[in-house]
Amino acid sequence: MATTEAAENQSPAQADDGNARTRDNNRGGGGGRGRGGPGGGRDNNRGRGRGGRDDRRGGRGGDDDGEELIEKLVHINRVAKVVKGGKRFGFAALVVVGDGKGRVGFGHGKAREVPEAINKATAAAKKKMIRVPLKEGRTLHHDGKGHFGAGRVVVRSAPAGTGIIAGGPMRAVFEALGVADVVTKSVGTSNPYNMIRATFDGLTNQSSPKSVAQRRGKKVADLLGRGGQVSEAEAQAEAEAITE
């Protein structure tokens, strides 16, 4: 009854003002819930979706770059083609690529611009990488020779601290390969293409004691015994130290 009497005592203007305030409050609350609920959810979902896509892209990039490769530009040659309107210049690049852990490859590419030629050569080098067994991860297991055309090279293993004694294209190959101690000599042509091919011919002939023992059906310690010059304990320790 009190509520009814209060309502009856209110003037029409006061009643209209109260109803308007009630409607404004309802609108504000509903609007806040609407914006904070579905709208906020959409914004959050968009943020999570974009973040997820960016993470996936970053993951793919990380997989591609997971293997850090050493790229060495050995030689760039400019060639010209004479046409009716003048000369058209092109570029040929020779690149050596390696992982510094026993894998190396070389490739060459041609294009109208230098960066494109380098990219082509790098892609070709990555497809033709070979694995070379290394002794203690720093030098070759044995001496070797390689030749291609008029190019002839000699590669020799060296003790620790020797460094890379090589010049020109051969140095780039051994730096990309991860060799720290080696002695080399190039006899014949100085053409970088033939020198690189001759060097790779010598590296492909490299073999490790482990592969020789498997091929001959023997143990690595038997091969390292050297006809009784080394004790069995030393030969066994040396065999256990060989990983490739």
Coordinates of N, CA and C in Angstrom, one line a residue:
M1 N 0.8 -1.2 0.0 CA 0.0 0.0 0.0 C 0.9 1.2 0.0
A2 N 2.0 1.2 0.8 CA 2.9 2.4 0.8 C 3.4 2.7 -0.5
T3 N 3.8 1.6 -1.2 CA 4.4 1.8 -2.6 C 3.3 2.4 -3.5
T4 N 2.1 1.9 -3.4 CA 1.0 2.4 -4.2 C 0.8 3.9 -4.0
E5 N 0.7 4.3 -2.7 CA 0.5 5.7 -2.3 C 1.6 6.6 -2.8
A6 N 2.9 6.1 -2.7 CA 4.0 6.9 -3.2 C 3.9 7.1 -4.7
A7 N 3.6 6.1 -5.3 CA 3.4 6.2 -6.8 C 2.3 7.1 -7.2
E8 N 1.2 7.1 -6.4 CA 0.1 8.0 -6.7 C 0.4 9.4 -6.4
N9 N 1.3 9.6 -5.3 CA 1.6 11.0 -4.9 C 2.6 11.6 -5.9
Q10 N 3.4 10.8 -6.7 CA 4.3 11.3 -7.7 C 3.6 12.0 -8.8
S11 N 4.2 13.1 -9.2 CA 3.6 13.8 -10.4 C 3.9 13.1 -11.7
P12 N 3.2 13.3 -12.7 CA 3.5 12.7 -14.0 C 4.9 13.0 -14.5
A13 N 5.4 14.2 -14.3 CA 6.7 14.5 -14.8 C 7.8 13.7 -14.1
Q14 N 7.6 13.5 -12.7 CA 8.6 12.7 -12.0 C 8.5 11.2 -12.4
A15 N 7.4 10.8 -12.7 CA 7.3 9.4 -13.1 C 8.0 9.2 -14.5
D16 N 7.7 10.1 -15.4 CA 8.4 10.0 -16.7 C 9.9 10.1 -16.6
D17 N 10.4 11.0 -15.6 CA 11.9 11.0 -15.4 C 12.4 9.8 -14.9
G18 N 11.7 9.1 -13.9 CA 12.2 7.8 -13.4 C 12.2 6.7 -14.4
N19 N 11.2 6.7 -15.2 CA 11.2 5.7 -16.3 C 12.3 5.9 -17.3
A20 N 12.6 7.1 -17.6 CA 13.7 7.4 -18.5 C 15.1 6.9 -18.0
R21 N 15.3 7.2 -16.7 CA 16.5 6.8 -16.0 C 16.6 5.3 -16.0
T22 N 15.5 4.6 -15.8 CA 15.5 3.1 -15.8 C 15.9 2.6 -17.1
R23 N 15.3 3.2 -18.2 CA 15.6 2.7 -19.5 C 17.1 3.0 -19.9
D24 N 17.7 4.1 -19.4 CA 19.1 4.4 -19.7 C 20.0 3.5 -19.0
N25 N 19.7 3.1 -17.8 CA 20.5 2.1 -17.0 C 20.5 0.8 -17.7
N26 N 19.3 0.4 -18.1 CA 19.2 -0.9 -18.8 C 20.0 -1.0 -20.1
R27 N 19.9 0.1 -20.8 CA 20.6 0.2 -22.0 C 22.2 0.1 -21.8
G28 N 22.6 0.9 -20.8 CA 24.0 0.9 -20.5 C 24.5 -0.4 -20.0
G29 N 23.7 -1.1 -19.2 CA 24.2 -2.4 -18.7 C 24.2 -3.5 -19.8
G30 N 23.1 -3.4 -20.6 CA 23.0 -4.4 -21.7 C 24.1 -4.2 -22.7
G31 N 24.3 -2.8 -23.0 CA 25.4 -2.5 -24.0 C 26.7 -3.0 -23.5
G32 N 27.0 -2.7 -22.2 CA 28.3 -3.2 -21.7 C 28.5 -4.7 -21.7
R33 N 27.3 -5.4 -21.4 CA 27.5 -6.8 -21.5 C 27.6 -7.3 -22.9
G34 N 26.9 -6.6 -23.8 CA 27.0 -7.0 -25.2 C 28.4 -6.8 -25.8
R35 N 29.0 -5.6 -25.5 CA 30.3 -5.3 -26.0 C 31.4 -6.1 -25.3
G36 N 31.2 -6.3 -24.0 CA 32.2 -7.1 -23.2 C 32.2 -8.5 -23.5
G37 N 30.9 -9.1 -23.9 CA 30.8 -10.5 -24.0 C 31.2 -10.9 -25.4
P38 N 30.2 -10.9 -26.4 CA 30.5 -11.4 -27.7 C 31.6 -10.6 -28.4
G39 N 31.5 -9.2 -28.3 CA 32.5 -8.4 -29.0 C 33.9 -8.7 -28.4
G40 N 34.0 -8.7 -27.1 CA 35.3 -9.0 -26.5 C 35.8 -10.4 -26.9
G41 N 34.9 -11.3 -27.0 CA 35.3 -12.7 -27.4 C 35.8 -12.7 -28.8
R42 N 35.2 -11.9 -29.7 CA 35.6 -11.9 -31.1 C 37.0 -11.2 -31.2
D43 N 37.2 -10.1 -30.4 CA 38.5 -9.5 -30.4 C 39.6 -10.4 -29.9
N44 N 39.3 -11.1 -28.8 CA 40.3 -12.0 -28.3 C 40.6 -13.2 -29.2
N45 N 39.5 -13.7 -29.9 CA 39.7 -14.8 -30.8 C 40.6 -14.3 -32.0
R46 N 40.3 -13.1 -32.4 CA 41.1 -12.5 -33.5 C 42.6 -12.4 -33.1
G47 N 42.8 -11.9 -31.9 CA 44.1 -11.8 -31.4 C 44.8 -13.1 -31.3
R48 N 44.1 -14.1 -30.8 CA 44.7 -15.5 -30.7 C 45.0 -16.0 -32.1
G49 N 44.0 -15.8 -33.0 CA 44.2 -16.4 -34.3 C 45.4 -15.8 -35.0
R50 N 45.5 -14.5 -34.9 CA 46.7 -13.8 -35.6 C 48.0 -14.3 -35.0
G51 N 48.0 -14.3 -33.6 CA 49.2 -14.7 -32.9 C 49.6 -16.2 -33.3
G52 N 48.5 -17.0 -33.4 CA 48.8 -18.4 -33.8 C 49.4 -18.5 -35.2
R53 N 48.9 -17.7 -36.1 CA 49.4 -17.8 -37.5 C 50.8 -17.3 -37.5
D54 N 51.1 -16.2 -36.8 CA 52.5 -15.7 -36.8 C 53.4 -16.7 -36.2
D55 N 53.0 -17.4 -35.1 CA 53.9 -18.4 -34.5 C 54.1 -19.5 -35.5
R56 N 53.1 -19.9 -36.2 CA 53.4 -21.0 -37.2 C 54.3 -20.6 -38.3
R57 N 54.2 -19.3 -38.7 CA 55.1 -18.9 -39.7 C 56.5 -18.8 -39.2
G58 N 56.6 -18.3 -37.9 CA 58.0 -18.3 -37.3 C 58.5 -19.7 -37.1
G59 N 57.6 -20.7 -36.8 CA 58.1 -22.1 -36.7 C 58.7 -22.6 -38.0
R60 N 57.9 -22.3 -39.1 CA 58.4 -22.8 -40.4 C 59.8 -22.2 -40.7
G61 N 59.9 -20.9 -40.4 CA 61.1 -20.2 -40.7 C 62.3 -20.8 -39.9
G62 N 62.0 -21.1 -38.6 CA 63.0 -21.7 -37.8 C 63.4 -23.1 -38.3
D63 N 62.5 -23.9 -38.9 CA 62.8 -25.2 -39.4 C 63.7 -25.0 -40.6
D64 N 63.4 -24.0 -41.4 CA 64.3 -23.9 -42.6 C 65.7 -23.4 -42.2
D65 N 65.7 -22.5 -41.2 CA 67.0 -22.0 -40.8 C 67.7 -22.8 -39.7
G66 N 67.1 -24.0 -39.3 CA 67.6 -24.7 -38.2 C 69.1 -25.1 -38.5
E67 N 69.4 -25.4 -39.7 CA 70.7 -25.8 -40.1 C 71.5 -24.6 -40.6
E68 N 72.4 -24.1 -39.8 CA 73.1 -22.9 -40.2 C 74.2 -23.3 -41.2
L69 N 74.2 -22.7 -42.4 CA 75.1 -23.0 -43.5 C 76.1 -21.9 -43.7
I70 N 77.3 -22.2 -44.1 CA 78.3 -21.3 -44.4 C 78.4 -21.1 -45.9
E71 N 78.2 -19.9 -46.4 CA 78.2 -19.6 -47.8 C 79.4 -18.8 -48.2
K72 N 80.1 -19.3 -49.2 CA 81.3 -18.6 -49.6 C 81.2 -18.3 -51.1
L73 N 81.2 -17.0 -51.4 CA 81.2 -16.6 -52.8 C 82.6 -16.7 -53.4
V74 N 82.9 -17.6 -54.3 CA 84.2 -17.8 -54.8 C 84.6 -16.9 -56.0
H75 N 83.6 -16.8 -57.0 CA 84.0 -16.1 -58.2 C 82.7 -15.6 -58.9
I76 N 82.8 -14.4 -59.4 CA 81.7 -13.8 -60.3 C 82.3 -13.4 -61.6
N77 N 81.7 -13.9 -62.7 CA 82.1 -13.6 -64.0 C 81.1 -12.8 -64.8
R78 N 81.5 -11.7 -65.4 CA 80.5 -11.0 -66.2 C 80.7 -11.3 -67.7
V79 N 79.6 -11.6 -68.3 CA 79.6 -12.0 -69.8 C 78.7 -11.0 -70.5
A80 N 79.0 -10.8 -71.8 CA 78.3 -9.9 -72.6 C 77.8 -10.5 -73.9
K81 N 76.6 -10.3 -74.3 CA 76.1 -10.8 -75.5 C 75.8 -9.6 -76.4
V82 N 76.3 -9.6 -77.6 CA 76.2 -8.5 -78.5 C 74.9 -8.8 -79.3
V83 N 74.0 -7.8 -79.3 CA 72.7 -7.9 -80.0 C 72.6 -6.7 -80.9
K84 N 71.4 -6.6 -81.5 CA 71.3 -5.5 -82.5 C 71.3 -4.1 -81.8
G85 N 70.7 -4.0 -80.7 CA 70.7 -2.7 -80.0 C 71.9 -2.4 -79.1
G86 N 72.8 -3.3 -79.0 CA 74.0 -3.1 -78.2 C 74.5 -4.4 -77.5
K87 N 74.8 -4.3 -76.2 CA 75.3 -5.4 -75.5 C 74.3 -5.7 -74.3
R88 N 74.1 -7.0 -74.1 CA 73.4 -7.5 -72.9 C 74.4 -8.2 -72.0
F89 N 74.4 -7.6 -70.8 CA 75.4 -8.2 -69.8 C 74.7 -9.2 -68.8
G90 N 75.4 -10.2 -68.5 CA 74.9 -11.2 -67.6 C 76.0 -11.5 -66.6
F91 N 75.7 -12.3 -65.5 CA 76.6 -12.6 -64.5 C 76.5 -14.1 -64.2
A92 N 77.7 -14.7 -63.9 CA 77.8 -16.1 -63.5 C 78.5 -16.1 -62.2
A93 N 77.9 -16.8 -61.2 CA 78.4 -16.8 -59.8 C 78.8 -18.3 -59.5
L94 N 79.9 -18.4 -58.7 CA 80.3 -19.7 -58.2 C 80.3 -19.6 -56.7
V95 N 79.5 -20.5 -56.0 CA 79.3 -20.4 -54.6 C 79.6 -21.8 -54.0
V96 N 80.3 -21.8 -52.8 CA 80.5 -23.0 -52.0 C 79.7 -22.9 -50.7
V97 N 79.0 -23.9 -50.4 CA 78.1 -24.0 -49.2 C 78.5 -25.2 -48.3
G98 N 78.6 -25.0 -47.0 CA 78.9 -26.1 -46.1 C 78.3 -25.8 -44.7
D99 N 78.2 -26.8 -43.9 CA 77.7 -26.7 -42.6 C 78.7 -26.6 -41.5
G100 N 80.0 -26.7 -41.9 CA 81.1 -26.6 -40.9 C 81.3 -27.9 -40.1
K101 N 80.6 -29.0 -40.5 CA 80.6 -30.2 -39.7 C 80.8 -31.4 -40.6
G102 N 81.4 -31.2 -41.8 CA 81.7 -32.3 -42.6 C 80.9 -32.4 -43.9
R103 N 80.0 -31.5 -44.2 CA 79.2 -31.5 -45.4 C 79.5 -30.2 -46.2
V104 N 79.7 -30.4 -47.5 CA 80.1 -29.2 -48.3 C 79.5 -29.5 -49.7
G105 N 79.3 -28.4 -50.5 CA 78.8 -28.5 -51.8 C 79.1 -27.3 -52.6
F106 N 79.1 -27.3 -53.9 CA 79.3 -26.1 -54.7 C 78.3 -26.1 -55.8
G107 N 78.1 -24.9 -56.3 CA 77.1 -24.7 -57.4 C 77.4 -23.4 -58.1
H108 N 76.9 -23.3 -59.3 CA 77.0 -22.0 -60.1 C 75.7 -21.7 -60.7
G109 N 75.5 -20.4 -60.9 CA 74.2 -19.9 -61.5 C 74.5 -18.7 -62.3
K110 N 73.6 -18.5 -63.3 CA 73.7 -17.4 -64.2 C 72.4 -16.6 -64.2
A111 N 72.5 -15.3 -64.3 CA 71.3 -14.4 -64.3 C 71.8 -13.0 -64.8
R112 N 70.7 -12.2 -65.0 CA 71.0 -10.8 -65.5 C 71.5 -9.9 -64.4
E113 N 71.2 -10.3 -63.1 CA 71.7 -9.5 -62.0 C 72.5 -10.4 -61.1
V114 N 73.4 -9.7 -60.3 CA 74.3 -10.4 -59.4 C 73.6 -11.1 -58.3
P115 N 72.7 -10.5 -57.6 CA 72.0 -11.2 -56.5 C 71.3 -12.4 -56.9
E116 N 70.6 -12.3 -58.1 CA 69.9 -13.5 -58.6 C 70.8 -14.6 -58.9
A117 N 71.9 -14.3 -59.5 CA 72.9 -15.3 -59.9 C 73.4 -16.0 -58.6
I118 N 73.7 -15.2 -57.6 CA 74.2 -15.8 -56.3 C 73.1 -16.7 -55.7
N119 N 71.9 -16.3 -55.7 CA 70.8 -17.2 -55.2 C 70.7 -18.5 -55.9
K120 N 70.8 -18.4 -57.2 CA 70.7 -19.7 -58.0 C 71.9 -20.6 -57.7
A121 N 73.1 -20.0 -57.6 CA 74.3 -20.8 -57.3 C 74.2 -21.4 -55.9
T122 N 73.6 -20.7 -54.9 CA 73.5 -21.2 -53.6 C 72.5 -22.3 -53.5
A123 N 71.4 -22.2 -54.2 CA 70.4 -23.3 -54.3 C 71.0 -24.5 -54.9
A124 N 71.7 -24.3 -56.0 CA 72.4 -25.5 -56.6 C 73.4 -26.2 -55.7
A125 N 74.1 -25.4 -54.9 CA 75.1 -25.9 -54.0 C 74.5 -26.8 -52.9
K126 N 73.3 -26.3 -52.4 CA 72.7 -27.0 -51.3 C 72.1 -28.4 -51.8
K127 N 71.8 -28.5 -53.1 CA 71.3 -29.7 -53.6 C 72.4 -30.8 -53.8
K128 N 73.6 -30.3 -53.9 CA 74.7 -31.2 -54.3 C 75.8 -31.3 -53.2
M129 N 75.3 -31.3 -51.9 CA 76.3 -31.4 -50.8 C 76.7 -32.8 -50.6
I130 N 78.0 -33.0 -50.3 CA 78.5 -34.3 -50.0 C 79.1 -34.3 -48.6
R131 N 79.2 -35.5 -48.0 CA 79.7 -35.7 -46.7 C 81.2 -36.2 -46.7
V132 N 82.1 -35.6 -46.0 CA 83.5 -35.9 -46.0 C 83.8 -36.3 -44.6
P133 N 84.4 -37.6 -44.4 CA 84.8 -38.0 -43.0 C 85.9 -37.1 -42.5
L134 N 85.9 -36.7 -41.3 CA 86.9 -35.8 -40.7 C 87.5 -36.5 -39.5
K135 N 88.8 -36.4 -39.3 CA 89.5 -36.9 -38.2 C 89.5 -35.9 -37.0
E136 N 88.9 -36.4 -35.9 CA 88.7 -35.5 -34.7 C 88.0 -34.2 -35.0
G137 N 87.2 -34.2 -36.1 CA 86.5 -33.1 -36.5 C 87.3 -31.8 -37.0
R138 N 88.6 -32.0 -37.3 CA 89.4 -30.9 -37.6 C 90.3 -31.1 -38.8
T139 N 90.6 -32.3 -39.3 CA 91.4 -32.5 -40.4 C 91.0 -33.8 -41.1
L140 N 91.7 -34.1 -42.2 CA 91.4 -35.3 -43.0 C 92.0 -36.5 -42.4
H141 N 91.5 -37.7 -42.8 CA 92.0 -38.9 -42.3 C 93.3 -39.3 -43.0
H142 N 93.5 -39.0 -44.2 CA 94.7 -39.4 -45.0 C 94.9 -38.4 -46.1
D143 N 96.1 -38.5 -46.7 CA 96.4 -37.7 -47.9 C 95.6 -38.1 -49.1
G144 N 95.5 -37.2 -50.1 CA 94.7 -37.6 -51.3 C 95.1 -36.6 -52.4
K145 N 94.7 -37.1 -53.6 CA 94.9 -36.3 -54.8 C 93.6 -36.2 -55.6
G146 N 93.4 -35.1 -56.3 CA 92.2 -34.9 -57.1 C 92.6 -34.2 -58.4
H147 N 91.9 -34.5 -59.4 CA 92.2 -33.8 -60.7 C 90.9 -33.7 -61.5
F148 N 90.8 -32.6 -62.3 CA 89.7 -32.4 -63.2 C 90.2 -31.5 -64.3
G149 N 90.2 -32.0 -65.5 CA 90.7 -31.3 -66.6 C 92.2 -31.1 -66.4
A150 N 92.6 -29.8 -66.5 CA 94.0 -29.4 -66.3 C 94.3 -29.1 -64.9
G151 N 93.3 -29.2 -64.0 CA 93.6 -28.9 -62.6 C 93.9 -30.1 -61.8
R152 N 95.0 -30.0 -61.0 CA 95.4 -31.1 -60.1 C 95.7 -30.5 -58.7
V153 N 95.2 -31.2 -57.7 CA 95.4 -30.7 -56.3 C 95.9 -31.9 -55.5
V154 N 96.6 -31.5 -54.4 CA 97.1 -32.5 -53.4 C 96.6 -32.0 -52.1
V155 N 95.9 -32.8 -51.3 CA 95.5 -32.5 -50.0 C 96.1 -33.4 -49.0
R156 N 96.6 -32.9 -47.8 CA 97.3 -33.7 -46.8 C 96.7 -33.3 -45.4
S157 N 96.6 -34.3 -44.6 CA 96.2 -34.1 -43.2 C 97.3 -33.4 -42.5
A158 N 97.0 -32.7 -41.4 CA 98.0 -31.9 -40.7 C 97.7 -32.0 -39.2
P159 N 98.8 -31.8 -38.3 CA 98.6 -31.8 -36.9 C 97.8 -30.6 -36.4
A160 N 97.3 -30.6 -35.2 CA 96.6 -29.5 -34.7 C 97.5 -28.2 -34.6
G161 N 96.9 -27.1 -34.9 CA 97.6 -25.9 -34.9 C 98.2 -25.4 -36.3
T162 N 98.1 -26.3 -37.2 CA 98.7 -26.0 -38.6 C 97.8 -24.9 -39.2
G163 N 96.5 -25.0 -39.2 CA 95.7 -24.1 -39.9 C 95.4 -24.5 -41.3
I164 N 94.7 -23.7 -42.0 CA 94.3 -24.0 -43.4 C 95.4 -23.4 -44.3
I165 N 96.2 -24.2 -44.8 CA 97.2 -23.7 -45.8 C 96.7 -24.0 -47.2
A166 N 96.0 -23.1 -47.7 CA 95.4 -23.2 -49.0 C 95.0 -21.8 -49.5
G167 N 94.9 -21.7 -50.8 CA 94.6 -20.4 -51.3 C 93.5 -20.4 -52.3
G168 N 92.9 -19.2 -52.5 CA 91.8 -19.1 -53.5 C 90.6 -20.0 -53.3
P169 N 90.1 -20.6 -54.3 CA 88.9 -21.4 -54.1 C 89.0 -22.6 -53.1
M170 N 90.2 -23.1 -53.0 CA 90.4 -24.3 -52.1 C 90.2 -23.9 -50.7
R171 N 90.6 -22.7 -50.3 CA 90.4 -22.2 -48.9 C 88.9 -22.1 -48.6
A172 N 88.1 -21.6 -49.5 CA 86.7 -21.5 -49.3 C 86.1 -22.9 -49.1
V173 N 86.5 -23.9 -49.8 CA 86.0 -25.2 -49.6 C 86.2 -25.7 -48.2
F174 N 87.5 -25.6 -47.8 CA 87.8 -26.2 -46.5 C 87.2 -25.4 -45.3
E175 N 87.1 -24.1 -45.5 CA 86.4 -23.3 -44.4 C 84.9 -23.7 -44.3
A176 N 84.3 -23.9 -45.4 CA 82.9 -24.3 -45.4 C 82.7 -25.7 -44.9
L177 N 83.7 -26.5 -45.2 CA 83.7 -27.9 -44.7 C 83.9 -28.1 -43.2
G178 N 84.6 -27.1 -42.6 CA 84.8 -27.2 -41.2 C 86.2 -27.8 -40.8
V179 N 87.1 -27.8 -41.8 CA 88.5 -28.3 -41.6 C 89.3 -27.2 -41.0
A180 N 90.0 -27.5 -39.9 CA 90.8 -26.5 -39.2 C 92.3 -26.7 -39.5
D181 N 92.7 -27.9 -39.9 CA 94.2 -28.1 -40.2 C 94.3 -28.9 -41.4
V182 N 94.9 -28.3 -42.4 CA 95.1 -29.1 -43.7 C 96.2 -28.3 -44.5
V183 N 96.9 -29.1 -45.3 CA 97.9 -28.6 -46.2 C 97.6 -29.0 -47.6
T184 N 97.5 -28.0 -48.5 CA 97.1 -28.3 -49.9 C 98.1 -27.7 -50.9
K185 N 98.0 -28.2 -52.1 CA 98.8 -27.6 -53.2 C 98.1 -27.8 -54.5
S186 N 98.0 -26.8 -55.3 CA 97.3 -26.8 -56.6 C 98.4 -26.7 -57.6
V187 N 98.3 -27.6 -58.6 CA 99.3 -27.7 -59.7 C 98.5 -27.7 -61.0
G188 N 98.8 -26.7 -61.8 CA 98.1 -26.7 -63.1 C 97.3 -25.4 -63.3
T189 N 96.0 -25.6 -63.7 CA 95.2 -24.4 -64.0 C 94.8 -23.6 -62.7
S190 N 94.6 -22.4 -62.9 CA 94.1 -21.5 -61.9 C 92.6 -21.1 -62.1
N191 N 92.0 -21.8 -63.0 CA 90.5 -21.6 -63.3 C 89.8 -22.0 -62.0
P192 N 89.0 -21.1 -61.4 CA 88.3 -21.5 -60.1 C 87.3 -22.7 -60.3
Y193 N 86.7 -22.8 -61.4 CA 85.8 -23.9 -61.6 C 86.5 -25.2 -61.6
N194 N 87.6 -25.3 -62.4 CA 88.3 -26.6 -62.4 C 89.0 -26.9 -61.1
M195 N 89.5 -25.8 -60.4 CA 90.1 -26.0 -59.1 C 89.1 -26.6 -58.1
I196 N 87.9 -26.0 -58.1 CA 86.9 -26.5 -57.2 C 86.5 -28.0 -57.5
R197 N 86.4 -28.3 -58.7 CA 86.0 -29.7 -59.1 C 87.1 -30.6 -58.8
A198 N 88.4 -30.2 -59.0 CA 89.5 -31.1 -58.6 C 89.6 -31.3 -57.1
T199 N 89.3 -30.3 -56.3 CA 89.3 -30.4 -54.9 C 88.2 -31.4 -54.4
F200 N 87.0 -31.3 -55.0 CA 85.9 -32.2 -54.7 C 86.2 -33.6 -55.1
D201 N 87.0 -33.8 -56.2 CA 87.4 -35.1 -56.6 C 88.3 -35.7 -55.5
G202 N 89.2 -34.9 -55.0 CA 90.1 -35.4 -53.9 C 89.3 -35.7 -52.6
L203 N 88.3 -34.9 -52.3 CA 87.5 -35.1 -51.1 C 86.6 -36.3 -51.2
T204 N 86.1 -36.6 -52.4 CA 85.2 -37.8 -52.5 C 86.0 -39.1 -52.3
N205 N 87.3 -39.1 -52.5 CA 88.1 -40.3 -52.4 C 88.5 -40.5 -50.9
Q206 N 88.1 -39.6 -50.0 CA 88.5 -39.8 -48.6 C 87.7 -40.9 -48.0
S207 N 88.3 -41.6 -47.1 CA 87.6 -42.7 -46.4 C 88.1 -42.7 -45.0
S208 N 87.2 -43.2 -44.1 CA 87.5 -43.3 -42.7 C 87.9 -44.7 -42.3
P209 N 88.6 -44.9 -41.2 CA 88.9 -46.3 -40.7 C 87.7 -47.1 -40.5
K210 N 86.6 -46.4 -40.0 CA 85.4 -47.2 -39.7 C 84.8 -47.8 -41.0
S211 N 84.8 -47.0 -42.1 CA 84.2 -47.5 -43.4 C 85.1 -48.6 -43.9
V212 N 86.4 -48.4 -43.8 CA 87.4 -49.4 -44.3 C 87.2 -50.7 -43.5
A213 N 87.0 -50.6 -42.2 CA 86.9 -51.8 -41.4 C 85.6 -52.6 -41.7
Q214 N 84.5 -51.8 -42.0 CA 83.3 -52.5 -42.4 C 83.4 -53.1 -43.7
R215 N 84.1 -52.5 -44.7 CA 84.3 -53.1 -46.0 C 85.1 -54.3 -46.0
R216 N 86.1 -54.4 -45.1 CA 87.0 -55.5 -45.0 C 86.6 -56.6 -44.0
G217 N 85.5 -56.3 -43.2 CA 85.1 -57.2 -42.2 C 86.0 -57.3 -41.0
K218 N 86.7 -56.3 -40.7 CA 87.6 -56.2 -39.6 C 87.2 -55.2 -38.5
K219 N 87.9 -55.2 -37.4 CA 87.6 -54.2 -36.4 C 88.6 -53.0 -36.6
V220 N 88.1 -51.8 -36.2 CA 88.9 -50.6 -36.3 C 90.2 -50.7 -35.6
A221 N 90.2 -51.4 -34.4 CA 91.4 -51.5 -33.6 C 92.5 -52.4 -34.4
D222 N 92.0 -53.4 -35.2 CA 92.9 -54.2 -36.0 C 93.6 -53.4 -37.0
L223 N 92.9 -52.4 -37.7 CA 93.5 -51.6 -38.7 C 94.5 -50.6 -38.1
L224 N 94.2 -50.1 -36.9 CA 95.1 -49.1 -36.3 C 96.2 -49.8 -35.5
G225 N 96.3 -51.1 -35.5 CA 97.4 -51.8 -34.8 C 98.8 -51.5 -35.5
R226 N 98.7 -51.3 -36.9 CA 99.9 -51.0 -37.7 C 101.0 -52.0 -37.5
G227 N 100.6 -53.3 -37.6 CA 101.6 -54.4 -37.7 C 102.3 -54.6 -36.4
G228 N 101.7 -54.3 -35.2 CA 102.3 -54.5 -34.0 C 103.1 -53.3 -33.5
Q229 N 103.2 -52.2 -34.2 CA 103.9 -51.0 -33.8 C 103.2 -50.3 -32.7
V230 N 101.9 -50.5 -32.6 CA 101.1 -49.8 -31.5 C 100.5 -50.9 -30.7
S231 N 100.5 -50.7 -29.4 CA 99.9 -51.7 -28.5 C 98.4 -51.8 -28.7
E232 N 97.8 -52.9 -28.2 CA 96.4 -53.1 -28.4 C 95.6 -52.1 -27.6
A233 N 96.1 -51.7 -26.4 CA 95.3 -50.7 -25.6 C 95.3 -49.4 -26.3
E234 N 96.4 -48.9 -26.9 CA 96.4 -47.7 -27.6 C 95.6 -47.7 -28.9
A235 N 95.6 -48.9 -29.6 CA 94.8 -49.0 -30.8 C 93.3 -49.0 -30.4
Q236 N 92.9 -49.7 -29.3 CA 91.5 -49.7 -28.9 C 91.1 -48.3 -28.5
A237 N 91.9 -47.6 -27.8 CA 91.5 -46.2 -27.4 C 91.4 -45.3 -28.6
E238 N 92.3 -45.5 -29.6 CA 92.2 -44.7 -30.8 C 91.0 -45.0 -31.6
A239 N 90.6 -46.3 -31.6 CA 89.4 -46.7 -32.4 C 88.1 -46.2 -31.7
E240 N 88.1 -46.1 -30.4 CA 86.9 -45.6 -29.7 C 86.8 -44.1 -29.9
A241 N 87.9 -43.4 -30.1 CA 87.9 -41.9 -30.3 C 87.4 -41.6 -31.7
I242 N 87.4 -42.5 -32.7 CA 86.9 -42.3 -34.0 C 85.4 -42.4 -34.1
T243 N 84.8 -41.3 -34.6 CA 83.3 -41.3 -34.7 C 82.9 -41.6 -36.1
E244 N 83.7 -41.3 -37.1 CA 83.3 -41.5 -38.4 C 84.2 -42.5 -39.1

